[in-house]
XYZ file of N, CA and C in Angstrom:
828
model
N 0.905 -1.157 -0.099
C 0.037 0.054 -0.052
C 0.687 1.496 -0.119
N 2.072 1.601 0.748
C 2.670 2.803 1.157
C 3.833 2.572 -0.674
N 4.377 1.563 -1.730
C 4.627 1.665 -2.213
C 3.549 2.585 -3.445
N 1.957 1.308 -2.931
C 1.181 2.427 -4.563
C 1.742 3.665 -4.136
N 0.735 4.503 -2.421
C 1.355 5.606 -1.838
C 2.102 6.500 -3.028
N 3.433 6.112 -2.553
C 4.686 6.456 -3.109
C 4.841 6.824 -4.180
N 4.250 6.111 -5.461
C 4.160 6.084 -6.819
C 3.249 7.349 -6.899
N 1.965 7.169 -7.002
C 0.928 7.909 -6.889
C 1.871 9.794 -6.373
N 2.386 9.745 -5.526
C 2.578 11.249 -5.207
C 3.925 11.980 -5.206
N 5.094 10.818 -5.209
C 6.506 11.492 -5.145
C 6.588 11.964 -6.783
N 6.269 13.085 -5.995
C 7.112 13.945 -7.571
C 8.086 14.170 -7.275
N 9.043 15.009 -8.458
C 10.336 16.011 -8.614
C 9.766 17.527 -7.877
N 10.514 18.686 -7.689
C 10.305 19.104 -7.223
C 9.895 20.563 -8.451
N 9.569 21.875 -8.776
C 9.467 22.924 -10.336
C 9.996 23.740 -9.608
N 10.500 24.408 -10.711
C 11.378 25.569 -10.699
C 10.465 26.681 -10.634
N 10.804 27.738 -9.971
C 10.244 29.257 -10.100
C 10.184 29.955 -12.126
N 9.471 30.425 -12.816
C 10.136 30.883 -13.411
C 9.386 31.771 -14.192
N 9.458 32.515 -14.953
C 8.646 33.844 -15.831
C 7.784 33.316 -17.271
N 6.556 33.801 -16.811
C 5.284 33.311 -18.105
C 5.029 34.129 -18.588
N 5.495 34.013 -20.113
C 5.131 35.946 -21.567
C 3.661 36.025 -20.406
N 2.772 34.741 -20.140
C 1.790 35.668 -19.268
C 1.019 36.063 -18.323
N 1.199 35.080 -17.674
C 1.074 35.669 -16.366
C 2.704 35.557 -16.042
N 3.673 35.959 -15.588
C 4.672 36.760 -15.255
C 4.843 35.581 -14.626
N 5.181 35.994 -12.983
C 6.658 35.070 -12.075
C 4.809 34.205 -11.742
N 5.541 33.069 -11.765
C 4.100 31.457 -11.577
C 5.365 30.914 -10.367
N 4.711 30.748 -9.142
C 6.186 29.662 -8.049
C 6.800 28.752 -8.894
N 6.992 28.901 -7.941
C 7.678 26.927 -7.714
C 7.099 26.009 -6.705
N 7.045 24.528 -7.254
C 6.569 23.820 -6.200
C 8.377 23.073 -5.660
N 7.745 22.565 -4.444
C 8.184 21.015 -3.750
C 8.925 20.171 -4.534
N 9.627 19.363 -4.640
C 9.205 17.372 -4.996
C 8.345 17.038 -3.812
N 8.457 16.014 -3.849
C 7.412 14.975 -2.089
C 8.345 13.489 -2.909
N 8.431 12.945 -1.887
C 9.248 11.725 -1.753
C 8.356 11.171 0.076
N 7.660 10.369 -0.468
C 7.498 9.375 0.689
C 8.664 8.705 1.534
N 8.979 8.969 2.891
C 9.840 8.636 3.910
C 9.173 7.814 4.188
N 9.718 6.389 4.180
C 8.954 4.877 4.101
C 9.225 4.475 6.086
N 10.918 5.362 6.246
C 11.510 5.001 7.602
C 10.497 5.819 8.568
N 10.439 7.136 7.772
C 9.634 7.570 9.350
C 8.302 7.174 9.425
N 7.764 6.397 8.432
C 6.208 6.460 8.210
C 5.707 4.980 9.428
N 6.652 4.293 8.618
C 6.890 3.262 9.514
C 7.248 3.404 10.613
N 7.584 3.895 11.501
C 8.107 4.511 13.271
C 6.712 4.203 14.014
N 6.083 4.557 13.230
C 4.423 5.205 14.288
C 3.007 4.287 13.440
N 3.363 3.118 13.004
C 2.470 2.070 12.140
C 1.027 2.357 12.839
N 0.795 2.523 14.018
C -0.342 2.654 15.038
C -1.148 4.256 14.580
N -0.644 4.475 14.477
C -1.558 6.170 14.033
C -1.420 6.419 12.443
N -0.971 5.412 11.793
C -1.415 5.715 10.198
C -0.617 6.850 9.718
N 0.414 7.818 10.034
C 0.764 9.083 9.311
C 1.335 8.447 8.401
N 1.170 9.636 7.382
C 2.198 9.484 6.113
C 3.736 10.311 5.924
N 4.348 10.374 6.261
C 5.186 11.590 6.092
C 5.686 11.466 4.637
N 5.715 12.417 3.779
C 7.539 13.043 3.197
C 7.616 13.744 3.569
N 8.958 13.695 2.073
C 9.481 14.760 2.608
C 9.512 16.227 1.550
N 9.966 17.541 1.864
C 9.751 18.115 1.204
C 11.067 18.620 0.120
N 10.837 18.697 -1.261
C 12.332 19.158 -1.607
C 12.471 20.000 -2.015
N 12.823 20.928 -1.885
C 13.027 22.919 -2.087
C 13.460 22.113 -3.691
N 12.575 23.945 -4.954
C 12.583 23.844 -6.012
C 13.700 24.527 -6.552
N 15.721 24.296 -6.538
C 16.217 24.610 -7.068
C 16.238 26.511 -7.757
N 15.594 27.120 -7.563
C 15.421 28.422 -8.912
C 13.304 28.796 -7.334
N 13.660 29.837 -6.667
C 12.541 29.423 -6.120
C 11.901 31.311 -6.014
N 10.692 32.058 -5.560
C 9.652 33.476 -5.933
C 11.421 35.000 -5.685
N 11.825 34.186 -4.647
C 13.241 34.599 -3.823
C 14.691 35.842 -4.982
N 14.971 33.886 -5.788
C 15.617 34.532 -7.133
C 14.566 35.522 -8.347
N 14.001 36.313 -8.112
C 13.170 37.262 -8.928
C 12.697 38.431 -8.255
N 13.789 38.793 -7.918
C 13.065 40.528 -7.358
C 11.609 41.671 -8.121
N 11.713 41.579 -8.975
C 10.292 42.764 -9.644
C 9.219 42.015 -10.284
N 9.408 40.868 -9.551
C 7.959 40.771 -10.983
C 6.006 40.083 -10.512
N 5.799 40.478 -11.252
C 4.336 40.758 -10.058
C 3.544 38.863 -10.273
N 3.009 38.961 -10.144
C 1.933 37.364 -9.702
C 0.296 37.079 -10.864
N 0.478 36.626 -11.488
C -1.021 36.485 -10.940
C -1.965 35.499 -11.451
N -0.969 33.853 -10.669
C -1.779 32.956 -10.763
C -0.596 32.178 -9.805
N -0.390 30.788 -8.855
C -0.102 30.444 -8.344
C -0.095 28.862 -9.094
N 1.324 27.782 -8.974
C 2.039 27.317 -9.735
C 0.739 26.268 -10.392
N 0.264 25.751 -11.756
C -0.616 25.218 -12.008
C -0.564 24.017 -11.393
N 0.542 23.392 -10.789
C 0.249 21.017 -10.781
C -0.015 21.548 -9.104
N -0.648 22.730 -8.176
C -1.109 22.427 -6.801
C -2.812 22.959 -7.610
N -3.520 21.867 -6.317
C -4.746 22.131 -6.795
C -5.158 22.841 -5.787
N -4.984 24.074 -5.960
C -5.587 24.768 -4.775
C -5.670 26.335 -5.433
N -6.219 26.902 -4.871
C -7.550 28.266 -5.382
C -7.264 29.550 -4.034
N -7.025 30.203 -4.652
C -6.677 31.554 -3.580
C -8.243 32.217 -3.859
N -9.310 33.240 -3.086
C -10.083 33.934 -3.190
C -9.446 35.403 -2.752
N -9.106 36.295 -3.021
C -8.759 37.765 -2.425
C -9.403 38.455 -2.855
N -9.705 39.743 -1.743
C -10.671 39.968 -1.591
C -9.776 41.984 -1.488
N -10.421 42.842 -2.276
C -9.538 44.125 -2.516
C -10.925 44.784 -0.685
N -10.710 45.658 -0.469
C -11.705 46.512 0.522
C -10.922 47.758 0.485
N -11.808 48.368 -0.023
C -11.293 49.555 0.001
C -12.912 50.677 0.150
N -13.865 50.566 0.808
C -14.985 50.989 0.991
C -15.521 49.912 1.468
N -17.248 50.604 2.138
C -17.881 50.228 3.162
C -18.030 49.128 3.957
N -18.805 48.615 4.792
C -18.660 47.477 5.812
C -19.552 46.616 5.980
N -20.839 47.172 5.375
C -21.840 46.204 5.977
C -21.215 44.765 5.319
N -20.433 44.287 4.513
C -20.528 43.117 4.052
C -19.579 41.816 3.903
N -18.717 43.188 5.167
C -17.636 41.542 5.535
C -17.833 40.572 6.360
N -19.055 41.563 7.456
C -18.441 40.035 8.368
C -20.036 39.775 7.725
N -20.597 39.092 6.844
C -21.380 38.723 6.127
C -20.309 37.565 4.852
N -19.888 38.356 4.828
C -18.706 36.717 3.896
C -18.247 36.502 4.732
N -17.426 37.316 5.862
C -16.080 36.508 6.650
C -17.339 35.082 7.988
N -17.976 35.178 8.083
C -19.387 34.146 8.286
C -19.417 33.362 7.161
N -20.048 33.314 5.881
C -19.669 32.223 5.090
C -17.716 31.529 4.282
N -17.437 32.336 5.285
C -15.730 31.806 4.993
C -15.644 30.706 5.889
N -16.106 31.279 6.881
C -16.522 29.861 8.907
C -16.911 28.877 8.439
N -17.439 29.212 7.730
C -18.779 28.184 7.635
C -18.494 26.796 6.737
N -17.947 27.198 5.762
C -17.088 26.124 5.283
C -15.653 25.704 4.941
N -15.203 26.793 6.743
C -13.904 26.503 7.039
C -12.411 26.246 6.292
N -13.201 27.357 5.051
C -12.195 28.097 4.461
C -11.424 29.541 4.832
N -10.208 29.694 4.190
C -9.285 30.959 4.348
C -9.359 31.905 2.542
N -9.218 32.813 2.768
C -9.046 34.162 1.650
C -8.344 35.045 2.414
N -7.822 36.164 1.543
C -6.820 37.330 1.593
C -7.247 38.309 1.663
N -7.434 39.273 2.305
C -8.438 40.463 2.367
C -7.242 41.863 2.320
N -7.050 42.475 1.125
C -6.451 43.647 0.849
C -6.926 44.337 1.327
N -6.471 45.399 2.419
C -6.908 46.418 2.753
C -6.547 48.067 2.358
N -7.246 48.706 2.498
C -7.088 49.847 1.766
C -6.903 50.859 3.383
N -5.472 51.695 2.907
C -5.547 51.747 4.665
C -6.356 53.284 5.210
N -6.655 54.017 3.670
C -7.887 55.427 5.136
C -9.018 54.132 5.311
N -9.040 53.116 4.831
C -10.488 52.412 4.992
C -9.952 51.771 6.443
N -8.730 51.131 6.533
C -8.791 50.907 7.987
C -8.419 51.724 8.872
N -7.610 52.971 8.234
C -7.934 53.748 9.715
C -9.441 54.534 10.081
N -10.365 54.518 8.925
C -12.264 54.580 9.110
C -12.315 53.558 10.042
N -12.186 52.185 9.568
C -12.800 50.740 10.691
C -12.072 49.401 11.204
N -11.467 49.841 12.144
C -10.080 49.347 12.580
C -10.941 48.018 13.331
N -11.084 48.518 13.377
C -12.336 47.301 14.441
C -13.330 46.184 13.395
N -13.237 46.431 12.545
C -13.374 45.955 11.057
C -12.413 45.280 10.482
N -11.097 46.105 10.570
C -10.005 44.642 10.047
C -9.544 44.188 11.320
N -9.991 44.612 12.420
C -9.661 43.609 13.214
C -10.527 42.090 13.186
N -11.079 42.249 12.921
C -12.640 40.984 13.230
C -12.497 40.636 11.521
N -10.937 41.019 10.642
C -10.392 39.957 9.737
C -9.535 38.749 10.137
N -8.936 39.709 10.859
C -7.994 39.135 10.998
C -7.740 37.655 12.337
N -9.195 38.164 13.249
C -9.330 37.765 14.255
C -10.108 36.246 13.378
N -10.497 36.281 12.559
C -11.493 35.518 11.471
C -10.770 34.491 11.098
N -9.226 34.587 11.413
C -7.596 33.758 10.867
C -7.482 34.202 9.141
N -7.538 35.363 8.686
C -7.604 35.621 7.133
C -6.140 36.857 7.465
N -5.448 36.241 6.620
C -4.682 37.517 5.578
C -5.100 38.798 5.291
N -4.027 38.999 5.573
C -4.225 40.346 5.353
C -3.140 40.920 4.406
N -3.874 42.018 3.492
C -2.741 42.382 2.473
C -2.538 43.951 2.401
N -1.856 44.715 2.120
C -1.999 46.231 1.388
C -2.626 45.984 -0.130
N -3.436 47.514 0.322
C -4.088 46.789 -1.693
C -4.420 49.521 -1.609
N -2.770 50.341 -0.808
C -2.647 50.450 -0.784
C -3.037 52.305 -0.091
N -3.275 53.588 0.204
C -3.374 54.596 0.969
C -5.244 55.193 1.409
N -4.939 54.966 -0.869
C -5.994 55.919 -1.598
C -6.698 55.641 -2.104
N -6.352 54.277 -2.677
C -6.491 54.286 -3.920
C -6.732 54.969 -5.090
N -5.215 54.689 -5.272
C -4.530 55.710 -6.357
C -4.175 54.879 -7.706
N -4.551 55.782 -8.875
C -3.374 54.812 -10.442
C -2.447 55.271 -9.374
N -1.133 53.616 -9.021
C -0.060 53.565 -8.683
C 1.146 54.127 -9.775
N 0.981 53.759 -10.763
C 1.896 54.031 -11.562
C 1.662 55.730 -11.990
N 1.265 56.064 -12.195
C 1.589 57.578 -12.104
C 1.603 58.400 -11.147
N 1.710 57.457 -10.346
C 2.733 58.086 -9.288
C 4.306 58.480 -9.485
N 4.913 59.410 -8.304
C 6.395 58.889 -8.089
C 6.741 58.058 -7.196
N 8.062 57.690 -7.408
C 8.825 56.841 -6.330
C 8.439 57.232 -4.980
N 8.609 58.393 -4.532
C 8.413 58.746 -2.590
C 6.355 58.585 -2.917
N 6.163 58.999 -3.533
C 4.356 58.769 -3.241
C 3.954 57.142 -3.395
N 4.470 56.628 -4.683
C 4.592 55.485 -4.143
C 4.810 54.385 -2.586
N 6.241 55.225 -2.012
C 6.187 54.716 -1.109
C 5.445 54.805 0.332
N 4.647 56.037 0.070
C 4.014 56.608 1.147
C 2.837 55.543 0.598
N 2.281 55.130 0.195
C 1.124 54.661 0.155
C 1.360 52.538 -0.025
N 2.404 52.820 0.395
C 2.306 51.160 0.502
C 2.288 50.887 2.168
N 3.895 51.982 2.878
C 4.103 51.995 4.019
C 2.796 52.341 4.772
N 2.176 53.518 4.167
C 1.309 54.043 5.232
C -0.116 52.883 5.764
N -0.282 52.468 4.648
C -1.001 51.390 4.600
C -1.023 50.303 5.814
N 0.509 49.689 5.158
C 0.839 49.050 6.193
C 0.707 49.253 7.619
N 0.785 50.465 8.155
C 0.975 50.912 8.723
C -0.087 50.894 9.631
N -0.998 51.389 9.319
C -2.567 51.228 9.897
C -2.913 50.344 9.836
N -2.843 48.830 8.807
C -2.897 47.793 9.537
C -2.265 47.439 10.259
N -1.201 47.779 10.739
C -0.367 47.120 11.987
C -1.190 47.598 13.171
N -1.713 48.459 13.073
C -1.793 49.667 14.185
C -3.205 48.437 14.535
N -4.164 48.743 13.331
C -5.408 47.897 14.302
C -5.849 46.662 14.083
N -4.168 45.777 13.542
C -4.644 43.651 13.456
C -3.158 44.057 14.587
N -1.851 44.571 14.286
C -1.703 43.859 14.434
C -0.337 43.371 13.296
N -0.434 43.053 12.370
C -0.258 41.777 11.334
C 0.309 43.364 10.403
N 1.756 42.577 10.264
C 2.255 42.884 8.700
C 2.187 42.363 7.369
N 1.391 42.635 6.719
C 1.101 42.525 5.026
C 2.848 42.285 4.775
N 2.769 41.486 3.922
C 3.805 40.626 2.758
C 3.007 41.269 1.264
N 2.005 41.507 1.395
C 1.463 41.678 -0.304
C 1.067 42.802 -0.911
N 1.297 42.481 -1.516
C 0.620 44.168 -2.162
C -0.143 43.596 -3.136
N -1.606 44.085 -3.237
C -2.782 44.386 -4.574
C -2.728 45.620 -5.221
N -2.412 45.524 -6.374
C -2.477 48.022 -6.867
C -3.674 47.922 -7.305
N -3.563 49.158 -6.791
C -5.567 49.614 -7.000
C -6.041 49.688 -8.241
N -6.823 48.153 -8.789
C -7.479 49.275 -10.248
C -6.032 47.314 -11.323
N -5.617 47.501 -10.173
C -4.860 46.995 -10.652
C -3.516 47.266 -12.162
N -3.545 49.123 -11.425
C -2.739 49.673 -12.491
C -0.945 49.098 -11.773
N 0.080 49.703 -12.696
C 0.885 49.376 -12.608
C 2.312 49.318 -13.568
N 3.850 49.422 -12.807
C 4.301 50.314 -13.727
C 5.390 49.082 -13.530
N 6.837 48.608 -13.890
C 7.873 47.969 -13.350
C 8.190 49.007 -12.019
N 8.538 50.458 -11.763
C 8.794 50.981 -10.526
C 7.564 50.741 -9.431
N 6.754 50.381 -9.660
C 5.970 49.453 -8.720
C 6.160 48.509 -7.834
N 5.743 48.219 -8.811
C 6.478 46.225 -8.368
C 8.140 46.416 -8.085
N 8.908 47.187 -8.182
C 10.042 47.542 -7.348
C 10.175 47.681 -6.362
N 9.201 49.381 -6.541
C 8.896 49.799 -4.882
C 8.855 48.814 -3.839
N 7.823 47.654 -4.473
C 7.325 46.586 -3.111
C 8.305 46.016 -3.004
N 8.628 45.386 -4.065
C 10.283 44.224 -3.450
C 10.856 45.273 -2.290
N 11.476 46.039 -2.938
C 12.337 46.805 -1.808
C 11.684 47.481 0.005
N 10.081 47.008 -0.637
C 9.337 46.704 1.207
C 9.700 45.361 1.458
N 9.761 44.968 1.068
C 9.366 43.026 1.599
C 8.279 43.065 1.013
N 8.141 43.474 -0.275
C 6.515 43.181 -0.265
C 6.153 42.170 -2.034
N 5.480 41.465 -2.132
C 5.263 40.775 -3.640
C 4.028 41.240 -3.727
N 3.955 41.529 -5.554
C 2.164 42.448 -5.818
C 1.870 41.475 -6.088
N 0.843 41.128 -6.465
C 0.195 40.542 -6.048
C -1.159 40.775 -7.534
N -1.840 40.415 -8.035
C -2.790 40.813 -9.885
C -3.978 39.220 -9.008
N -4.474 39.378 -10.504
C -5.769 37.628 -10.621
C -5.407 37.365 -11.274
N -6.280 36.009 -11.635
C -5.734 35.291 -12.739
C -7.800 35.231 -12.928
N -8.969 34.953 -12.183
C -9.961 35.279 -12.819
C -10.182 36.393 -11.812
N -11.844 37.193 -12.451
C -12.330 37.984 -11.968
C -14.035 38.483 -11.883
N -14.197 38.879 -11.414
C -15.842 38.578 -10.946
C -16.423 39.875 -11.240
N -15.715 40.543 -11.078
C -16.181 42.547 -11.778
C -17.584 42.397 -11.082
N -17.496 41.962 -10.495
C -18.105 42.067 -9.130
C -18.552 43.712 -8.856
N -17.417 44.609 -9.249
C -17.818 45.947 -8.732
C -18.837 46.516 -9.754
N -19.407 45.913 -10.293
C -20.264 46.491 -11.417
C -21.868 45.683 -10.466
N -21.884 45.395 -9.905
C -23.134 45.050 -9.028
C -23.355 44.248 -10.014
N -22.985 42.720 -10.788
C -23.899 41.692 -11.700
C -24.704 40.740 -10.335
N -25.698 40.183 -10.618
C -26.527 39.336 -9.712
C -25.136 38.395 -9.932
N -25.757 37.781 -8.752
C -25.175 36.140 -8.362
C -24.423 35.311 -9.165
N -26.007 35.075 -10.299
C -25.735 33.983 -10.979
C -24.320 34.147 -12.182
N -24.098 35.779 -12.067
C -23.873 35.976 -12.679
C -21.474 35.477 -12.610
N -21.990 36.002 -11.178
C -20.226 36.369 -10.823
C -19.973 35.147 -10.406
N -20.802 33.651 -10.363
C -20.560 31.896 -10.782
C -19.934 31.767 -11.958
N -20.695 32.025 -12.747
C -20.337 32.509 -14.333
C -18.988 32.367 -14.585
N -18.780 33.379 -14.275
C -17.536 34.102 -14.622
C -16.404 33.371 -13.602
N -17.256 32.422 -13.003
C -15.645 32.074 -12.161
C -16.234 30.805 -12.047
N -16.738 30.428 -11.822
C -16.838 28.227 -11.306
C -15.998 27.838 -13.231
N -16.364 27.625 -14.085
C -16.277 27.123 -15.414
C -14.568 27.254 -15.512
N -13.890 28.595 -15.249
C -12.801 28.993 -15.675
C -12.089 28.573 -14.640
N -12.549 27.811 -13.695
C -11.557 27.165 -11.701
C -10.415 26.677 -12.812
N -9.255 26.821 -12.400
C -8.371 25.867 -12.391
C -6.742 26.204 -11.624
N -6.406 24.630 -11.219
C -5.394 25.046 -10.096
C -4.422 26.110 -10.512
N -4.348 27.046 -8.710
C -3.453 27.673 -8.779
C -4.226 29.179 -8.603
N -5.278 29.259 -9.409
C -5.956 30.259 -10.008
C -6.176 31.675 -8.117
N -5.981 32.822 -9.218
C -6.550 33.915 -7.757
C -7.534 34.252 -8.308
N -8.649 34.812 -7.593
C -9.757 35.160 -7.620
C -9.808 36.037 -6.776
N -10.124 37.465 -7.929
C -10.456 38.995 -7.167
C -11.648 39.086 -7.208
N -12.418 39.430 -5.847
C -13.313 40.177 -5.711
C -13.590 41.200 -4.487
N -14.384 41.966 -4.340
C -15.109 42.480 -3.628
C -16.946 42.532 -2.151
N -16.577 43.353 -1.273
C -17.590 42.911 -0.744
C -18.611 43.518 -1.113
N -18.947 43.476 -1.710
C -20.887 43.045 -2.905
C -21.708 42.195 -2.176
N -23.268 42.883 -2.039
C -24.184 41.725 -1.347
C -23.740 40.445 -3.057
N -23.918 40.965 -4.303
C -23.993 40.427 -5.279
C -23.020 39.159 -5.089
N -22.121 39.310 -4.376
C -20.550 38.020 -4.160
C -20.838 37.462 -2.571
N -21.827 38.668 -1.634
C -21.847 37.826 -0.499
C -23.398 36.407 -1.197
N -24.182 36.978 -1.905
C -24.653 36.012 -2.106
C -24.366 35.245 -3.050
N -23.503 35.499 -3.663
C -22.408 34.167 -4.444
C -21.337 32.989 -3.887
N -20.947 34.053 -3.402
C -20.102 33.052 -2.273
C -20.180 31.536 -1.839
N -21.044 31.226 -1.622
C -21.257 29.751 -0.755
C -21.438 29.209 -1.805
N -22.500 29.577 -3.412
C -22.278 29.014 -4.041
C -20.894 29.021 -4.831
N -20.611 30.006 -5.070
C -18.546 29.540 -5.574
C -17.865 28.584 -4.771
N -17.344 28.643 -3.111
C -17.520 27.723 -2.959
C -17.964 25.839 -2.780
N -18.672 26.061 -2.480
C -19.666 24.636 -2.603
C -18.755 24.028 -4.212
N -18.365 24.643 -5.155
C -18.926 24.205 -6.439
C -17.097 23.807 -6.218
N -16.511 25.274 -6.184
C -15.457 24.655 -6.165
C -13.891 23.667 -5.106
N -14.893 23.601 -3.875
C -14.558 21.896 -3.393
C -14.887 20.601 -4.233
N -16.036 21.143 -4.633
C -16.767 19.827 -5.488
C -16.121 19.956 -6.448
N -14.959 20.290 -6.947
C -14.095 20.089 -8.165
C -12.580 19.670 -7.567
N -12.628 19.537 -6.047
C -11.074 19.284 -5.659
C -10.689 20.249 -5.214
N -10.715 22.086 -5.452
C -10.080 23.110 -5.262
C -9.814 22.708 -3.023
N -7.691 22.747 -2.793
C -8.572 23.690 -1.489
C -8.486 25.058 -1.409
N -9.281 25.801 -1.295
C -9.255 27.996 -0.569
C -8.620 27.974 0.006
N -7.038 28.582 0.068
C -6.385 28.542 0.627
C -5.799 30.278 0.343
N -5.159 30.866 1.552
C -4.888 32.596 1.412
C -3.729 32.812 0.045
N -3.656 33.340 -0.214
C -2.443 33.983 -0.864
C -1.279 33.179 -0.935
N -0.377 34.280 0.377
C 0.896 33.063 0.666
C 0.670 31.781 0.409
N 0.070 31.624 0.579
C -0.393 29.714 1.295
C -0.633 29.253 -0.420
N -1.333 29.459 -1.214
C -1.139 29.227 -2.113
C 0.475 29.404 -3.765
N 0.594 30.596 -3.002
C 2.360 30.875 -4.161
C 4.404 30.035 -3.284
N 3.404 29.632 -1.769
C 4.114 28.938 -1.255
C 4.517 27.868 -1.495
N 6.236 27.422 -1.850
C 6.304 26.354 -2.431
C 5.569 24.292 -1.987
N 5.495 25.049 -1.155
C 5.033 23.683 0.072
C 3.806 22.637 -1.012
N 3.994 21.397 -1.588
C 3.086 20.874 -1.640
C 2.429 20.078 -0.973
N 0.588 20.012 -1.750
C -0.254 19.861 -0.432
C 0.245 17.913 -0.308
N -0.212 17.271 0.507
C 0.805 15.875 0.094
C -0.840 15.219 1.031
N -1.147 13.949 1.082
C -2.175 13.428 2.363
C -1.259 12.794 3.216
N -2.105 13.444 5.417
C -1.867 13.305 5.728
C -1.592 11.540 6.164
N -2.320 11.214 5.976
C -2.672 9.505 6.593
C -2.569 8.112 5.082
N -2.942 7.418 5.741
C -2.806 5.798 4.206
C -4.723 6.370 4.184
N -5.758 5.796 4.722
C -6.433 6.202 4.259
C -7.064 7.863 3.576
N -6.629 9.251 3.994
C -6.722 9.858 2.804
C -6.424 9.484 1.853
N -4.957 8.977 1.864
C -4.094 8.531 0.813
C -5.238 7.878 -0.104
N -6.116 7.039 -0.274
C -6.940 5.832 -0.695
C -8.094 6.450 -1.529
N -8.710 8.034 -0.704
C -10.176 8.465 -0.626
C -9.753 9.323 -1.732
N -8.827 9.478 -1.888
C -8.395 10.972 -2.655
C -7.613 10.100 -3.306
N -7.611 8.822 -4.016
C -6.741 8.390 -4.940
C -7.339 6.370 -5.185
N -8.593 6.276 -4.440
C -8.839 5.179 -4.616
C -8.209 3.747 -5.789
N -8.316 4.361 -6.660
C -7.809 3.192 -7.718
C -6.545 2.532 -7.497
N -4.853 3.465 -6.521
C -4.560 3.675 -5.938
C -4.406 2.036 -4.686
């Protein structure tokens, strides 16, 4: 049985690379079933895999934006940009908790300064927090000094409200140039864009939002959304549909990390691959 698991799950590492369309594609660790450690505790039925780091990772690329995770990783991430209003955030958090999934909320700095208690609720719900600039500007039109101010002021507002320090930056409206990415990198932050867009800011009905995402779901996708009535209505169907397709819904940081998901027990491995 363990040899069958090894045949299915053992895989070589995959290096990070720059793609012509999706720019920086994160690398992915290789995995190898460690038979010695696995057999050391047979009663608990754990599977112990060694994660083998790729030779080339994200840190080998200083200033490249990320539009998606590694396509060999059956995970997706919901990225929720928050720059206005508070009424729909608690409902989104309740739905995410109901389905035991996480997401990354990219917070506007001025919004965070006005609503620190809501930012705290997001953090306390176990969600990741990212940076969405301070006043929702067109970042590419700013001077380098203004870019730095937008990002650092937002980080300060988020840290004051939640005690968390973001490491991801989502430029407002997806507007960026090479200097924006380099400034973010100089502040130890990754620039994050998206793979799939709900376009929910136009306030479409929930069914339209679902149709824009579920048929186009793919491994490694970053899904952009906002706290709107339509998104709240669509979110349960979206989550259920993606889970049914076998996707794990994780934070953006988890999605772009090199860690390769593996089964924890023999029974889990057999459930995922019954023919194995």
